Amino acid sequence: MLTVLAAATALATGSPGTAPASQRTSDDTIHVTYRGHVFTVPASWRVVDLEKDPDTCVRFDRHVVYLGTPGSRQNCPADPTGRTEALLLQPTGAAGTDVTENRTAGTYRATADRIAVTAAYGQDRTRIQEILRTAGLNVASARAETVAEAPAALAVPADATSFRGKGFDACTAPSQAAMDAWKDTSGYGAVGIYIGGINRACAQPNLTASWVQKQYASGWRFIPLYVGRQPSASGGSCGSGCAAITDAAPQGTEAADDAARQAAAVGLGKGTVIYNDLEHYTTGGAVTTRVLTYLEAYTKRLHELGYRSGAYGSSSSLIQDLVAGADGITLPDVIHFARWNDSATTEDSAIPARLWADHQRIHQYAGDRTETHGGVKIGIDRNQLDVGP
């Protein structure tokens, strides 16, 4: 993956005559008022009104307060990665107040009178807690987030992650209209979807069980990606903004538990593959040990839960380490390797023919591209899949 910073139009803080409102205080903070609720955030944070700028990409890898509902055609780069403190404040008809937290994914979710809050955090959980308290949200009593499995009618078969041919992945799941346009004109048959993880940068307003079921019925297949903890805070496309692996085996197990919950919530059940996204890193020593321990724990736990394990990474880092350690660890069932050489094949000089040889490979052969099909433009990475049951 490669980080590309997309332009986002910001609502200037303190601008007169605008609603929602933001007001500068005397202590390097601003008050952001949305539907009668006031959030006190650092003055350096941008405030984006999504009603005025519906194409803005809602991302949690930068300090922003997003106000409103994300647009159906967010203009997102292909693959930002990372997590910091940010807020998405959306309208809702719900009454009462409720606060939940997903510690594994670094996210608070809350409802209060007429608003729904998604509060992301990376290294500074205390900061986001303070911001939520300023709006009267009791984070001290937050419940652990629970995610319900999709109804049986919306669950897709296990072959939903099996495909041979070309696919693409995008930071945020495209709208239904975009998927329909691309299905008819793009030549792609699989789509990468970012189902969760503490370093998932983009919001996913379209990614629901109903969306997955509709795409499956239209013939699409899936590359479910979970962007959990990374080998280092600054590796790959992280730009020093990623939550890193610090306690490899427990964190790998926690990632698998959360990945399985998030997959089930969008209708991807047992037998499907969930790819743990591990950005490029410098191999060797403690880093390699951390990565392999983390990924083996992830793989073993997914197997216990009835899922297949996948791993995304660079040919020159993760794949190199997996090949070197192949005889001593439990390998992921499928690999999704990145080598941007514009060669749409699943063979690679770094991968021995004996490994992942039975329809167990995806090659991300090009990245950070923008394509237009059926009049719809999306920032994508390109993939060649050879994945079987």
XYZ file of C-alpha atoms in Angstrom:
389
model
C 0.000 0.000 0.000
C 0.965 3.592 -0.534
C -0.452 6.568 1.307
C -1.725 9.377 -0.886
C -3.191 12.416 0.870
C -6.511 13.351 -0.715
C -7.675 16.938 -0.595
C -10.579 17.534 1.778
C -12.486 20.777 1.976
C -12.595 22.048 5.529
C -15.158 24.303 7.140
C -13.071 27.107 8.615
C -13.349 27.228 12.368
C -15.227 30.194 13.665
C -16.673 31.160 10.273
C -19.728 33.377 10.783
C -23.111 32.318 9.485
C -22.276 28.620 9.110
C -24.086 25.712 10.694
C -22.957 23.492 12.324
C -20.926 26.009 14.302
C -17.409 26.050 15.683
C -16.202 28.657 18.152
C -12.638 29.357 19.234
C -11.950 29.441 22.971
C -9.060 31.007 24.868
C -7.100 27.804 25.561
C -6.170 26.506 22.076
C -9.421 24.618 21.749
C -12.616 25.174 19.821
C -16.227 24.342 20.615
C -17.893 22.407 17.794
C -21.686 22.467 18.070
C -23.709 19.849 16.225
C -27.452 19.313 16.688
C -27.328 20.956 20.094
C -24.287 19.015 21.355
C -20.990 20.757 22.041
C -17.622 19.030 21.615
C -14.415 20.742 22.737
C -11.527 19.756 20.479
C -8.019 21.085 19.811
C -7.989 24.231 17.687
C -5.598 22.525 15.261
C -8.264 20.001 14.234
C -10.117 20.645 11.012
C -13.914 20.680 10.939
C -15.551 19.328 7.779
C -19.230 19.776 6.996
C -20.153 16.735 4.913
C -23.395 18.285 3.757
C -21.407 21.045 2.064
C -18.646 18.705 0.892
C -20.262 15.287 0.290
C -17.307 13.912 -1.705
C -14.902 14.289 1.236
C -13.226 11.035 2.239
C -13.962 10.354 5.902
C -10.651 9.169 7.345
C -9.505 8.410 10.865
C -5.783 8.792 10.200
C -5.908 12.568 10.665
C -7.276 14.969 13.281
C -10.657 15.977 11.870
C -14.220 16.446 13.098
C -16.613 15.299 10.379
C -20.175 16.607 10.642
C -23.014 14.795 8.877
C -23.453 11.630 6.863
C -20.567 10.435 4.650
C -21.387 10.810 0.969
C -22.147 7.845 -1.268
C -19.205 8.750 -3.538
C -16.373 9.645 -1.186
C -13.259 10.737 -3.067
C -10.789 8.493 -1.248
C -7.209 7.541 -2.103
C -6.668 3.852 -2.674
C -5.110 2.818 0.581
C -4.346 5.116 3.506
C -3.366 3.262 6.665
C -3.195 4.360 10.277
C -5.212 5.716 13.130
C -5.308 8.843 15.232
C -7.909 10.768 17.190
C -10.887 11.888 15.100
C -14.666 12.298 15.299
C -17.574 11.528 12.991
C -20.820 13.142 14.203
C -23.908 11.958 12.337
C -27.632 12.666 12.613
C -29.887 9.999 14.078
C -33.429 9.739 15.375
C -32.362 7.682 18.386
C -33.196 8.955 21.853
C -31.278 8.280 25.055
C -27.559 7.891 25.579
C -25.375 4.835 25.109
C -21.586 4.470 24.844
C -19.588 1.419 23.712
C -15.888 0.842 23.116
C -13.913 -1.548 20.956
C -10.452 -1.516 22.544
C -9.008 -3.789 19.852
C -10.112 -1.403 17.098
C -9.536 1.829 19.045
C -13.095 3.101 18.647
C -15.850 4.537 20.810
C -19.396 4.593 19.466
C -22.097 6.596 21.163
C -25.644 7.735 20.675
C -27.128 10.746 22.376
C -30.162 12.897 21.638
C -30.342 13.102 17.802
C -26.678 12.258 17.143
C -24.508 9.197 16.578
C -20.802 9.499 17.372
C -17.871 7.482 16.061
C -14.726 8.468 17.965
C -11.467 6.934 16.784
C -8.209 6.945 18.703
C -4.670 5.769 18.126
C -2.037 6.497 20.743
C -4.061 9.024 22.759
C -7.125 7.288 24.170
C -7.199 9.791 27.045
C -7.602 12.723 24.646
C -10.626 11.223 22.915
C -12.153 10.352 26.291
C -11.805 13.972 27.382
C -13.458 15.197 24.191
C -16.409 12.854 24.659
C -16.802 13.950 28.271
C -17.067 17.588 27.163
C -20.203 16.588 25.267
C -21.674 14.822 28.293
C -20.901 11.277 27.132
C -19.983 9.027 30.040
C -16.985 7.069 28.760
C -16.305 5.688 32.240
C -19.377 3.495 31.928
C -18.805 2.481 28.303
C -19.809 -1.088 27.520
C -17.633 -3.389 25.467
C -18.819 -3.232 21.888
C -20.792 -6.229 20.708
C -21.388 -6.867 17.027
C -24.319 -8.995 15.986
C -23.928 -11.527 13.231
C -25.778 -10.758 10.039
C -29.221 -12.356 9.740
C -29.128 -15.751 8.053
C -30.917 -14.319 5.025
C -28.014 -11.915 4.447
C -25.146 -14.344 5.008
C -23.217 -15.267 1.873
C -21.772 -18.735 1.094
C -18.166 -19.642 1.886
C -17.216 -19.290 -1.776
C -17.664 -15.530 -1.398
C -13.879 -15.239 -0.998
C -12.978 -17.653 -3.802
C -12.203 -16.213 -7.221
C -9.812 -16.519 -10.139
C -9.328 -13.377 -12.131
C -8.891 -9.645 -11.621
C -9.987 -7.679 -8.583
C -9.524 -4.272 -7.012
C -9.464 -2.890 -3.505
C -10.536 0.574 -2.418
C -10.221 2.386 0.889
C -13.988 2.625 1.373
C -16.590 0.242 -0.021
C -18.087 1.900 -3.123
C -21.762 2.799 -3.370
C -24.254 0.408 -4.919
C -24.456 2.564 -8.034
C -20.669 2.522 -8.356
C -20.493 -1.252 -7.931
C -23.195 -1.737 -10.557
C -21.391 0.566 -12.998
C -18.069 -1.197 -12.489
C -19.600 -4.668 -12.728
C -20.838 -3.907 -16.223
C -17.768 -2.153 -17.579
C -14.560 -2.667 -15.566
C -13.568 -6.292 -16.133
C -13.045 -6.764 -12.382
C -14.810 -9.589 -10.560
C -13.594 -9.244 -6.960
C -13.489 -6.317 -4.562
C -11.290 -5.785 -1.524
C -13.228 -4.565 1.513
C -11.691 -3.256 4.732
C -13.827 -4.861 7.431
C -12.036 -3.549 10.527
C -8.883 -3.121 12.570
C -7.296 -0.376 14.628
C -5.335 0.901 11.609
C -8.245 0.954 9.156
C -8.182 4.578 8.062
C -11.423 5.057 6.109
C -14.989 5.060 7.365
C -17.262 2.432 5.813
C -20.802 3.817 5.521
C -21.709 1.458 2.669
C -20.260 -1.730 4.126
C -23.210 -3.658 5.566
C -24.472 -7.222 5.344
C -27.073 -6.067 2.855
C -24.382 -4.460 0.686
C -22.269 -7.638 0.727
C -25.263 -9.811 -0.104
C -26.241 -7.581 -3.040
C -22.733 -7.631 -4.484
C -22.511 -11.406 -4.104
C -25.836 -11.839 -5.898
C -24.490 -9.648 -8.720
C -21.485 -11.930 -9.124
C -18.861 -10.046 -7.111
C -16.480 -11.925 -4.835
C -14.513 -10.461 -1.932
C -11.075 -9.868 -0.450
C -11.873 -9.089 3.221
C -8.993 -7.121 4.771
C -8.434 -6.521 8.478
C -5.953 -3.724 9.213
C -4.778 -4.636 12.690
C -1.593 -3.705 14.525
C 1.476 -3.172 12.387
C 5.133 -4.278 12.593
C 6.050 -0.679 13.427
C 4.352 2.682 13.810
C 6.089 4.091 10.727
C 6.293 1.165 8.326
C 4.804 1.004 4.846
C 2.087 3.596 4.340
C 1.729 4.347 8.050
C 3.681 7.600 8.089
C 4.398 7.123 11.840
C 0.651 6.975 12.523
C 0.002 3.256 13.053
C -0.659 1.354 16.256
C 2.158 -1.191 16.429
C 2.454 -4.749 17.705
C 3.690 -4.654 21.295
C 2.528 -7.997 22.717
C 2.493 -10.245 19.694
C 0.652 -13.458 20.612
C -2.206 -11.929 22.669
C -2.689 -9.144 20.148
C -2.772 -11.605 17.257
C -5.462 -13.603 19.041
C -7.449 -10.447 19.830
C -7.214 -9.367 16.198
C -8.617 -12.707 15.034
C -11.503 -12.495 17.490
C -12.376 -8.995 16.321
C -11.871 -9.827 12.643
C -14.261 -12.776 12.920
C -16.871 -10.584 14.641
C -16.617 -7.886 12.008
C -16.748 -10.431 9.189
C -19.839 -12.104 10.628
C -21.519 -8.714 11.008
C -21.333 -8.143 7.250
C -22.424 -11.673 6.381
C -19.030 -13.328 5.838
C -19.207 -16.560 7.788
C -17.132 -19.605 8.528
C -15.024 -20.902 5.687
C -14.301 -17.473 4.243
C -10.807 -15.957 4.235
C -9.921 -12.869 6.306
C -6.630 -11.216 5.333
C -4.544 -9.561 8.032
C -2.972 -6.482 6.445
C 0.683 -6.036 7.502
C 2.415 -3.107 5.838
C 6.007 -3.169 4.608
C 8.742 -3.265 7.266
C 12.472 -3.818 7.585
C 12.958 -7.513 8.247
C 15.193 -9.143 10.818
C 15.637 -9.626 14.529
C 12.883 -8.687 16.945
C 10.614 -7.242 14.256
C 10.478 -10.487 12.297
C 9.867 -12.463 15.493
C 7.008 -10.118 16.465
C 5.371 -10.319 13.050
C 5.521 -14.103 12.771
C 4.319 -14.616 16.356
C 1.444 -12.193 15.842
C 0.366 -13.702 12.523
C 0.629 -17.289 13.750
C -1.580 -16.460 16.745
C -4.038 -14.764 14.377
C -4.080 -17.795 12.075
C -4.516 -20.351 14.845
C -7.379 -18.427 16.430
C -9.175 -17.928 13.114
C -8.942 -21.666 12.520
C -10.514 -22.283 15.927
C -13.335 -19.939 14.935
C -13.908 -21.738 11.630
C -12.415 -19.093 9.320
C -9.524 -19.319 6.904
C -6.524 -17.107 7.503
C -5.069 -14.792 4.913
C -2.146 -12.384 5.112
C -1.392 -9.291 3.056
C 2.142 -7.978 2.843
C 5.069 -6.997 0.691
C 7.064 -9.635 -1.194
C 10.209 -8.091 0.278
C 9.121 -8.165 3.937
C 6.205 -10.287 5.142
C 6.420 -12.853 2.349
C 10.182 -13.108 2.747
C 9.771 -13.805 6.477
C 6.944 -16.304 5.969
C 8.956 -18.244 3.385
C 12.035 -18.309 5.622
C 10.009 -19.517 8.600
C 7.639 -21.804 6.700
C 8.814 -25.037 8.278
C 8.507 -23.782 11.843
C 5.185 -21.954 12.054
C 1.526 -22.318 11.169
C 1.243 -20.501 7.858
C -1.772 -18.480 6.699
C -3.990 -20.382 4.283
C -3.801 -17.737 1.558
C -1.290 -14.988 0.848
C -2.000 -11.605 -0.702
C 1.393 -10.306 -1.729
C 2.256 -6.840 -2.963
C 4.771 -6.335 -5.728
C 3.852 -3.418 -7.959
C 5.397 -4.693 -11.173
C 2.270 -4.477 -13.377
C 2.465 -8.233 -13.955
C -0.972 -9.787 -13.483
C 0.237 -13.210 -12.381
C 0.272 -14.983 -9.022
C 3.769 -16.375 -9.549
C 6.617 -14.531 -7.859
C 10.336 -15.120 -7.520
C 10.100 -14.696 -3.741
C 7.595 -17.551 -3.351
C 8.655 -21.184 -3.818
C 6.334 -23.170 -6.045
C 5.616 -25.603 -3.199
C 4.069 -22.928 -0.959
C 0.489 -21.693 -1.340
C 0.336 -23.735 -4.509
C -3.298 -24.890 -4.449
C -5.187 -21.737 -5.475
C -3.919 -19.841 -2.418
C -2.534 -16.596 -3.817
C -3.446 -13.018 -4.643
C -0.965 -10.663 -6.252
C -1.439 -6.914 -5.798
C 0.390 -5.966 -8.952
C -0.353 -2.227 -9.167
C -1.304 0.396 -6.634
C -2.444 3.955 -6.161
C -4.307 4.050 -9.455
C -7.446 5.958 -10.360
C -9.824 4.338 -12.820
C -13.154 5.389 -14.303
C -15.711 2.823 -15.460
C -19.317 3.498 -16.307
C -18.725 7.141 -15.482
C -17.631 6.359 -11.892
C -14.094 7.198 -10.723
C -12.494 5.243 -7.839
C -8.975 5.174 -6.400
C -7.852 1.553 -6.333
C -5.111 -1.053 -6.149
C -5.175 -3.821 -8.777
C -5.054 -7.517 -7.907
C -4.818 -10.853 -9.664
C -6.575 -13.616 -7.704
C -6.182 -17.377 -7.728
C -8.139 -18.368 -4.630
C -10.107 -21.562 -4.334
C -12.194 -23.207 -1.627
